[in-house]
Protein backbone atom coordinates (compact mmCIF):
# COMPACT_ATOMS: atom_id res chain seq x y z
CA MET A 1 0.00 0.00 0.00
CA ILE A 2 2.83 2.40 -0.71
CA TRP A 3 0.47 4.31 -2.98
CA ILE A 4 -1.69 5.31 -0.01
CA VAL A 5 1.37 6.41 1.95
CA LEU A 6 2.44 8.61 -0.96
CA MET A 7 -1.05 10.01 -1.17
CA TYR A 8 -1.13 11.23 2.41
CA THR A 9 2.29 12.85 2.29
CA GLY A 10 0.60 15.47 0.13
CA ALA A 11 -2.55 15.94 2.19
CA ALA A 12 -2.15 19.71 2.39
CA SER A 13 -1.77 20.01 -1.37
CA ALA A 14 -4.75 17.73 -1.88
CA GLN A 15 -6.84 20.19 0.10
CA VAL A 16 -5.70 22.99 -2.22
CA ALA A 17 -6.96 21.01 -5.19
CA GLY A 18 -10.19 19.98 -3.52
CA ASP A 19 -12.34 22.01 -5.88
CA ALA A 20 -11.08 19.90 -8.77
CA LEU A 21 -12.47 16.69 -7.21
CA SER A 22 -15.93 15.44 -6.46
CA GLY A 23 -17.20 12.40 -4.61
CA GLU A 24 -15.36 10.09 -2.28
CA ILE A 25 -11.72 9.12 -2.65
CA PRO A 26 -11.71 5.68 -4.29
CA SER A 27 -9.92 2.78 -2.70
CA ALA A 28 -6.35 2.24 -3.86
CA THR A 29 -7.33 -1.37 -4.55
CA ASP A 30 -9.59 -0.10 -7.35
CA THR A 31 -6.60 0.93 -9.45
CA PHE A 32 -8.64 2.01 -12.49
CA ALA A 33 -10.61 4.58 -10.47
CA TYR A 34 -7.66 5.53 -8.29
CA VAL A 35 -5.41 6.33 -11.27
CA ARG A 36 -8.06 8.69 -12.60
CA TYR A 37 -8.51 10.23 -9.17
CA LEU A 38 -4.78 10.95 -8.96
CA ASN A 39 -4.81 12.48 -12.43
CA ARG A 40 -7.78 14.71 -11.56
CA LEU A 41 -5.96 15.73 -8.39
CA SER A 42 -2.82 16.50 -10.40
CA ALA A 43 -4.74 18.62 -12.91
CA GLY A 44 -6.31 20.57 -10.04
CA LEU A 45 -2.92 21.17 -8.46
CA ILE A 46 -1.53 22.51 -11.74
CA GLN A 47 -4.41 24.96 -11.88
CA GLN A 48 -3.44 26.06 -8.37
CA GLY A 49 0.22 26.49 -9.40
CA GLU A 50 1.42 23.40 -7.51
CA ALA A 51 3.19 21.82 -10.48
CA GLU A 52 5.80 19.92 -8.48
CA GLN A 53 3.22 18.16 -6.31
CA ALA A 54 1.06 17.54 -9.39
CA ALA A 55 3.94 15.78 -11.13
CA GLN A 56 4.47 13.55 -8.09
CA TYR A 57 0.84 12.37 -8.07
CA ALA A 58 0.82 11.90 -11.84
CA THR A 59 4.01 9.85 -11.65
CA GLN A 60 2.40 7.74 -8.95
CA ALA A 61 -0.62 7.24 -11.20
CA LEU A 62 1.65 6.30 -14.10
CA SER A 63 3.33 3.57 -12.05
CA MET A 64 -0.06 2.13 -11.04
CA ALA A 65 -1.42 2.25 -14.59
CA ARG A 66 1.62 0.53 -16.04
CA ALA A 67 1.53 -2.16 -13.36
CA THR A 68 -2.09 -2.99 -14.18
CA GLY A 69 -1.92 -2.61 -17.97
CA ASP A 70 -4.18 0.47 -17.96
CA GLY A 71 -3.11 2.09 -21.23
CA GLU A 72 -5.48 5.04 -21.10
CA GLY A 73 -4.59 5.72 -17.47
CA ALA A 74 -0.88 5.71 -18.36
CA SER A 75 -1.55 8.06 -21.26
CA LEU A 76 -3.50 10.42 -19.02
CA SER A 77 -0.69 10.39 -16.46
CA LEU A 78 1.97 11.19 -19.05
CA GLN A 79 -0.13 14.06 -20.35
CA THR A 80 -0.50 15.45 -16.83
CA ILE A 81 3.24 15.13 -16.25
CA GLY A 82 3.74 17.04 -19.50
CA ASP A 83 1.30 19.73 -18.37
CA SER A 84 3.29 20.16 -15.15
CA TYR A 85 6.51 20.64 -17.14
CA ALA A 86 4.76 23.12 -19.44
CA TYR A 87 3.55 25.09 -16.43
CA LYS A 88 7.15 25.26 -15.17
CA GLY A 89 8.36 26.60 -18.52
CA LYS A 90 10.12 23.42 -19.64
CA PRO A 91 8.64 22.74 -23.11
CA GLU A 92 11.31 20.19 -24.06
CA LYS A 93 10.42 17.90 -21.15
CA ALA A 94 6.72 18.60 -21.64
CA LEU A 95 6.91 17.56 -25.27
CA SER A 96 8.74 14.36 -24.36
CA SER A 97 5.87 13.36 -22.06
CA PHE A 98 3.23 14.37 -24.61
CA ILE A 99 4.88 12.25 -27.30
CA ARG A 100 5.06 9.23 -25.00
CA SER A 101 1.41 9.78 -24.12
CA LEU A 102 0.40 10.04 -27.76
CA LYS A 103 2.13 6.79 -28.65
CA ILE A 104 -0.16 5.09 -26.16
CA ARG A 105 -3.28 7.11 -26.90
CA ASN A 106 -3.22 6.43 -30.63
CA SER A 107 -4.64 2.99 -29.81
CA GLN A 108 -7.28 4.35 -27.41
CA ARG A 109 -9.48 6.20 -29.98
CA ASN A 110 -10.43 8.85 -27.45
CA HIS A 111 -10.93 11.94 -29.61
CA LYS A 112 -11.56 14.32 -26.71
CA LEU A 113 -8.37 13.43 -24.87
CA THR A 114 -6.32 13.27 -28.06
CA GLU A 115 -7.54 16.73 -29.08
CA LYS A 116 -6.23 18.20 -25.84
CA LEU A 117 -2.95 16.35 -26.26
CA TYR A 118 -2.45 17.64 -29.82
CA ARG A 119 -3.12 21.18 -28.62
CA SER A 120 -0.64 20.83 -25.79
CA MET A 121 1.96 19.54 -28.26
CA ALA A 122 1.28 22.47 -30.56
CA VAL A 123 1.91 24.93 -27.74
CA ALA A 124 5.10 23.10 -26.75
CA PHE A 125 6.39 23.19 -30.33
CA ALA A 126 5.53 26.88 -30.49
CA ARG A 127 7.41 27.53 -27.26
CA LEU A 128 10.38 25.78 -28.85
CA LYS A 129 9.89 28.10 -31.85
CA GLN A 130 9.21 25.16 -34.15
CA TYR A 131 6.31 26.99 -35.77
CA PRO A 132 5.59 24.67 -38.74
CA LEU A 133 5.21 21.76 -36.33
CA ALA A 134 3.07 23.93 -34.06
CA LEU A 135 0.77 24.64 -37.00
CA LYS A 136 0.67 20.96 -37.89
CA TYR A 137 -0.48 19.95 -34.43
CA PHE A 138 -2.91 22.84 -34.16
CA HIS A 139 -4.41 21.39 -37.33
CA LYS A 140 -4.52 17.89 -35.85
CA SER A 141 -6.28 19.34 -32.80
CA ALA A 142 -8.84 20.99 -35.08
CA GLN A 143 -9.44 17.70 -36.88
CA GLN A 144 -10.19 16.02 -33.57
CA GLN A 145 -12.59 18.82 -32.61
CA GLU A 146 -14.37 18.41 -35.93
CA ARG A 147 -14.69 14.65 -35.44
CA LEU A 148 -16.13 15.21 -31.97
CA LYS A 149 -18.60 17.77 -33.33
CA GLN A 150 -19.73 15.48 -36.12
CA ARG A 151 -20.14 12.55 -33.73
CA GLN A 152 -22.27 14.69 -31.40
CA GLN A 153 -24.40 15.87 -34.32
CA THR A 154 -24.88 12.31 -35.52
CA LEU A 155 -25.90 11.14 -32.03
CA ALA A 156 -28.38 14.04 -31.88
CA GLY A 157 -29.89 12.99 -35.22
CA LEU A 158 -28.52 16.02 -37.07
CA SER A 159 -26.63 16.10 -40.35
CA PRO A 160 -22.92 16.66 -39.71
CA ASP A 161 -21.43 19.89 -41.05
CA GLU A 162 -19.38 19.57 -44.19
CA HIS A 163 -16.84 22.22 -43.23
CA MET A 164 -13.30 21.40 -42.19
CA PRO A 165 -10.42 23.82 -41.50
CA GLU A 166 -8.70 25.63 -44.39
CA ALA A 167 -5.83 23.17 -44.16
CA ASP A 168 -7.92 20.05 -44.61
CA THR A 169 -5.45 18.86 -47.24
CA LEU A 170 -2.57 18.91 -44.75
CA PRO A 171 -1.53 15.25 -44.72
CA ASP A 172 -2.26 13.31 -41.54
CA THR A 173 0.98 11.38 -41.86
CA ASP A 174 2.78 9.05 -39.50
CA MET A 175 4.34 11.17 -36.76
CA THR A 176 7.65 9.29 -36.68
CA GLU A 177 9.43 12.09 -38.53
CA ASP A 178 8.09 14.66 -36.08
CA PHE A 179 9.36 12.60 -33.16
CA GLU A 180 12.77 12.23 -34.81
CA LEU A 181 12.90 16.01 -35.24
CA TYR A 182 12.08 16.43 -31.57
CA ASP A 183 14.92 14.08 -30.65
CA ASN A 184 17.25 16.33 -32.65
CA LEU A 185 16.20 19.29 -30.52
CA LEU A 186 18.14 17.77 -27.66
CA GLU A 187 21.31 17.73 -29.74
CA VAL A 188 21.69 21.37 -30.74
CA THR A 189 25.12 22.77 -31.44
CA ALA A 190 27.17 24.81 -29.00
CA ASP A 191 25.82 28.12 -30.29
CA ASP A 192 22.22 26.89 -29.83
CA ARG A 193 21.46 26.82 -33.55
CA LEU A 194 19.53 23.98 -35.11
CA VAL A 195 19.22 23.45 -38.87
CA VAL A 196 15.73 22.06 -39.38
CA ASP A 197 16.03 21.84 -43.14
CA ARG A 198 18.12 23.43 -45.87
CA ASP A 199 16.04 26.58 -45.81
CA THR A 200 15.12 27.23 -42.19
CA ILE A 201 17.28 27.88 -39.15
CA MET A 202 15.71 27.97 -35.72
CA ILE A 203 17.39 29.66 -32.74
CA LEU A 204 16.44 27.96 -29.49
CA ALA A 205 18.28 29.71 -26.69
CA GLY A 206 16.99 32.78 -24.91
CA ASP A 207 15.16 35.80 -26.25
CA ARG A 208 17.51 36.38 -29.14
CA HIS A 209 16.69 37.59 -32.60
CA ALA A 210 18.80 38.25 -35.64
CA GLY A 211 19.34 41.42 -37.62
CA ALA A 212 17.67 42.99 -40.61
CA MET A 213 15.98 40.91 -43.31
CA THR A 214 15.61 42.07 -46.87
CA LEU A 215 12.28 41.77 -48.62
CA SER A 216 13.75 39.11 -50.88
CA GLU A 217 14.90 37.04 -47.90
CA ILE A 218 11.30 36.98 -46.67
CA THR A 219 9.29 36.50 -49.87
CA ALA A 220 11.56 34.73 -52.38
CA PRO A 221 11.71 31.35 -50.55
CA PHE A 222 7.92 31.01 -50.89
CA ASP A 223 8.29 31.14 -54.68
CA ASP A 224 9.91 27.69 -54.77
CA ASN A 225 7.89 26.23 -57.68
CA LYS A 226 6.62 23.48 -55.39
CA LYS A 227 2.98 22.53 -55.05
CA ALA A 228 1.50 23.88 -51.83
CA ILE A 229 -1.09 22.03 -49.78
CA ALA A 230 -1.62 24.55 -46.97
CA TYR A 231 -0.67 28.05 -45.79
CA GLY A 232 -0.37 29.02 -42.14
CA VAL A 233 -0.19 32.38 -40.34
CA LEU A 234 0.85 32.91 -36.72
CA LEU A 235 0.60 36.16 -34.78
CA HIS A 236 2.94 36.60 -31.81
CA PHE A 237 2.58 39.13 -28.98
CA LYS A 238 5.32 40.03 -26.52
CA GLN A 239 3.87 42.34 -23.87
CA PRO A 240 5.97 44.78 -21.84
CA VAL A 241 4.48 43.07 -18.77
CA ALA A 242 2.90 39.68 -19.43
CA GLY A 243 -0.77 39.59 -18.50
CA MET A 244 -1.12 43.34 -18.03
CA ARG A 245 -2.61 46.05 -20.24
CA LYS A 246 0.48 48.28 -20.28
CA ALA A 247 1.85 50.02 -23.35
CA PHE A 248 5.33 50.27 -21.86
CA THR A 249 7.33 49.73 -18.71
CA GLY A 250 10.62 51.20 -17.63
CA VAL A 251 12.56 53.39 -20.02
CA ASN A 252 12.36 51.47 -23.27
CA THR A 253 10.43 48.22 -22.77
CA VAL A 254 7.56 48.47 -25.22
CA GLY A 255 7.03 44.87 -26.27
CA HIS A 256 6.66 43.64 -29.83
CA MET A 257 4.20 42.03 -32.23
CA PHE A 258 5.53 39.86 -35.04
CA ILE A 259 4.31 37.19 -37.47
CA THR A 260 5.19 33.79 -38.89
CA LEU A 261 4.26 32.76 -42.44
CA THR A 262 4.47 29.08 -43.42
CA LYS A 263 3.87 27.28 -46.69
CA PHE A 264 3.47 23.50 -46.53
CA ASN A 265 4.47 21.66 -49.69
CA ALA A 266 3.13 18.43 -51.15
CA ASP A 267 6.58 16.82 -50.82
CA SER A 268 6.25 17.11 -46.99
CA GLY A 269 8.67 20.05 -46.90
CA TYR A 270 7.84 23.60 -45.89
CA VAL A 271 9.07 27.17 -45.99
CA SER A 272 8.69 29.35 -42.90
CA ARG A 273 9.65 32.92 -42.04
CA THR A 274 9.23 34.68 -38.68
CA PHE A 275 9.74 38.44 -38.72
CA GLY A 276 8.52 41.82 -37.51
CA PHE A 277 8.33 45.46 -38.55
CA TYR A 278 10.89 47.71 -36.82
CA PRO A 279 12.18 51.28 -36.91
CA ASP A 280 15.50 51.73 -38.68
CA LYS A 281 16.56 54.75 -36.66
CA ASP A 282 17.57 57.78 -38.72
CA TYR A 283 18.56 59.69 -35.58
CA LEU A 284 19.16 58.88 -31.95
CA LEU A 285 15.63 59.92 -30.95
CA SER A 286 13.86 58.48 -34.02
CA ALA A 287 10.82 56.27 -33.23
CA THR A 288 10.48 57.85 -29.78
CA PRO A 289 7.67 60.09 -28.49
CA LEU A 290 9.83 63.11 -29.40
CA LEU A 291 10.46 62.01 -33.02
CA PRO A 292 7.88 59.27 -33.71
CA SER A 293 8.71 58.80 -37.41
CA SER A 294 11.61 56.77 -38.76
CA SER A 295 12.76 54.65 -41.66
CA SER A 296 11.66 51.02 -41.33
CA VAL A 297 13.21 47.58 -41.55
CA PHE A 298 12.09 43.97 -41.19
CA LYS A 299 13.99 41.87 -38.66
CA ASP A 300 14.24 38.13 -38.11
CA ASP A 301 12.23 37.21 -34.99
CA ALA A 302 12.64 33.42 -35.24
CA GLY A 303 14.32 33.33 -31.84
CA ARG A 304 12.17 35.88 -30.06
CA ASP A 305 9.99 34.89 -27.10
CA TRP A 306 6.29 35.69 -26.89
CA ASP A 307 3.45 35.81 -24.35
CA GLU A 308 0.40 35.23 -26.57
CA LEU A 309 -0.06 33.42 -29.85
CA MET A 310 -2.77 33.14 -32.49
CA ALA A 311 -2.69 30.84 -35.51
CA THR A 312 -4.88 30.02 -38.48
CA PHE A 313 -4.72 28.55 -41.96
CA VAL A 314 -5.54 30.70 -44.97
CA SER A 315 -6.20 30.20 -48.65
CA LYS A 316 -3.55 30.66 -51.32
CA ARG A 317 -5.27 33.89 -52.37
CA LYS A 318 -5.07 35.35 -48.87
CA PHE A 319 -1.50 34.19 -48.39
CA ASN A 320 -0.51 35.99 -51.57
CA ARG A 321 -2.33 39.11 -50.36
CA ILE A 322 -0.29 38.93 -47.17
CA LEU A 323 2.95 38.70 -49.15
CA ARG A 324 1.90 41.73 -51.21
CA MET A 325 1.19 43.64 -48.00
CA VAL A 326 4.67 42.74 -46.73
CA MET A 327 6.04 44.21 -49.96
CA ARG A 328 4.08 47.41 -49.36
CA TYR A 329 5.34 47.69 -45.80
CA SER A 330 8.91 47.35 -47.03
CA ARG A 331 8.42 50.83 -48.57
CA ARG A 332 6.56 52.43 -45.66
CA LYS A 333 8.02 54.50 -42.88
CA TYR A 334 7.72 53.44 -39.28
CA HIS A 335 5.68 55.71 -37.01
CA LEU A 336 5.41 55.08 -33.28
CA ASN A 337 1.81 56.34 -33.08
CA LYS A 338 0.21 55.09 -36.29
CA ASN A 339 2.41 52.62 -38.17
CA ASN A 340 4.34 50.51 -35.68
CA CYS A 341 4.97 46.77 -35.27
CA THR A 342 1.46 46.20 -33.90
CA ASP A 343 -0.18 48.11 -36.75
CA PHE A 344 1.68 45.85 -39.18
CA GLY A 345 0.63 42.72 -37.29
CA LEU A 346 -3.01 43.80 -37.10
CA VAL A 347 -3.10 44.46 -40.86
CA ILE A 348 -1.82 40.93 -41.49
CA ALA A 349 -4.37 39.57 -38.99
CA GLY A 350 -7.14 41.40 -40.86
CA ILE A 351 -6.18 39.80 -44.17
CA ALA A 352 -6.20 36.42 -42.41
CA GLY A 353 -9.76 37.14 -41.24
CA ILE A 354 -9.00 38.01 -37.61
CA GLN A 355 -9.98 41.20 -35.81
CA ILE A 356 -8.76 42.08 -32.31
CA ARG A 357 -10.59 44.73 -30.27
CA ASP A 358 -9.19 47.22 -27.76
CA THR A 359 -5.63 47.28 -29.05
CA LYS A 360 -4.85 50.94 -28.35
CA GLY A 361 -3.16 52.59 -25.39
CA SER A 362 -1.25 55.73 -24.59
CA TRP A 363 2.24 56.82 -23.59
CA PRO A 364 3.87 60.19 -22.96
CA LEU A 365 3.23 62.48 -25.97
CA GLY A 366 1.50 59.75 -27.97
CA SER A 367 -0.94 56.88 -28.33
CA GLY A 368 -1.79 54.04 -30.68
CA ASN A 369 -1.92 50.30 -31.17
CA ASN A 370 0.63 48.46 -29.06
CA PRO A 371 1.62 44.90 -28.06
CA GLY A 372 0.58 45.35 -24.42
CA ASP A 373 -3.05 46.14 -25.19
CA ALA A 374 -3.29 43.84 -28.22
CA GLY A 375 -1.80 40.91 -26.32
CA GLN A 376 -4.08 41.48 -23.35
CA SER A 377 -7.12 41.51 -25.64
CA VAL A 378 -6.04 38.11 -26.93
CA ARG A 379 -5.91 36.87 -23.32
CA GLU A 380 -9.37 38.32 -22.70
CA GLY A 381 -10.89 36.76 -25.81
CA LYS A 382 -11.62 40.08 -27.52
CA ILE A 383 -11.30 38.47 -30.91
CA GLU A 384 -13.61 38.18 -33.89
CA GLN A 385 -13.02 35.65 -36.64
CA LEU A 386 -14.48 36.79 -39.95
CA ASP A 387 -13.93 33.52 -41.81
CA GLN A 388 -14.81 29.92 -41.21
CA GLY A 389 -12.03 27.62 -40.21
CA ALA A 390 -9.94 26.83 -37.19
CA LEU A 391 -8.56 29.65 -35.05
CA PHE A 392 -6.05 28.76 -32.37
CA VAL A 393 -5.47 31.07 -29.44
CA TYR A 394 -2.93 30.72 -26.64
CA PRO A 395 -3.52 31.31 -23.87
CA GLY A 396 -7.18 30.41 -24.26
CA GLN A 397 -9.60 30.56 -21.37
CA GLU A 398 -8.67 26.99 -20.41
CA ASP A 399 -5.03 28.09 -20.08
CA ILE A 400 -5.61 31.10 -17.83
CA ARG A 401 -4.66 30.12 -14.30
């Protein structure tokens, strides 16, 4: 009965998570029910910020599930362990647990649980700045949601909807290659650079970003003469203070909004660019409240951290419109109050069929759209989607703790 002993060593934490549980505590001899109790307890503890204790209970549940051959229970436990790592800001370890969970869950046919797992994997890939893989698993999550919806409609005697996300041609291939890519993430070079393919370099360490990008460096790789099967757009928000509606903090911390464009090819390859619109200072005080106007430049943001993320798939026509807008912005001046990084990002969002409300704030001698207000509106769900299709938002309401 070592499981019971372990359970009571965390009695105080169990009380913290009490709201997440209902009914009596099952007997440890009923391992099926007890494993699920421990996983519910762990999920409640994560919501309360007790990730360490949550991981302990989930690990206990995993041992019990494996000992009794409870595949779904083991999968649930691994997912909860992954959630605890994600909460602690360790996406590499989280992803490892999610992948192990998925390998079990593929045989369980539980669309609801698999949908959550795919979403968690997408967020982990995004945190690792592997945006094409994040889009792929956002899409897999949307497919699961659609299957659930159609099953519910069928059970209710209704005709299932015909609509699927824009990227319904994205191949639902074997995930072995994705797992192999993840394994490579643990073997990055000394300077923290990882070559994902011949065309894309991801930077994994810290909040680093590279220098200026020419228009050709952004747009030319998409003209690769390869058949495309899907186009993805991600919008990234880095607030001056995460979770707060502030336009700035300190002397020069103003946050940033930037975008990722991805083209998936029929040969299973892809092209991806992550970049933002910046001032190219003409003078020392250019792009400040005193001199808000400046020349502009695009910069590589592939290694930049973010607080909020939105993603969707778009048609070829819309993707080409976005590329044309990027071309236009390459000739526009930066203006702190009316044509800044957030203005650029919101224009791209609009083409992709996304509108965000309440994105403006003020600062000394000026006002306008800014990452602090725009990012906070994403957190608050002040979003309108103008097109059909899947829209992925992180953090969503289920992620707000």
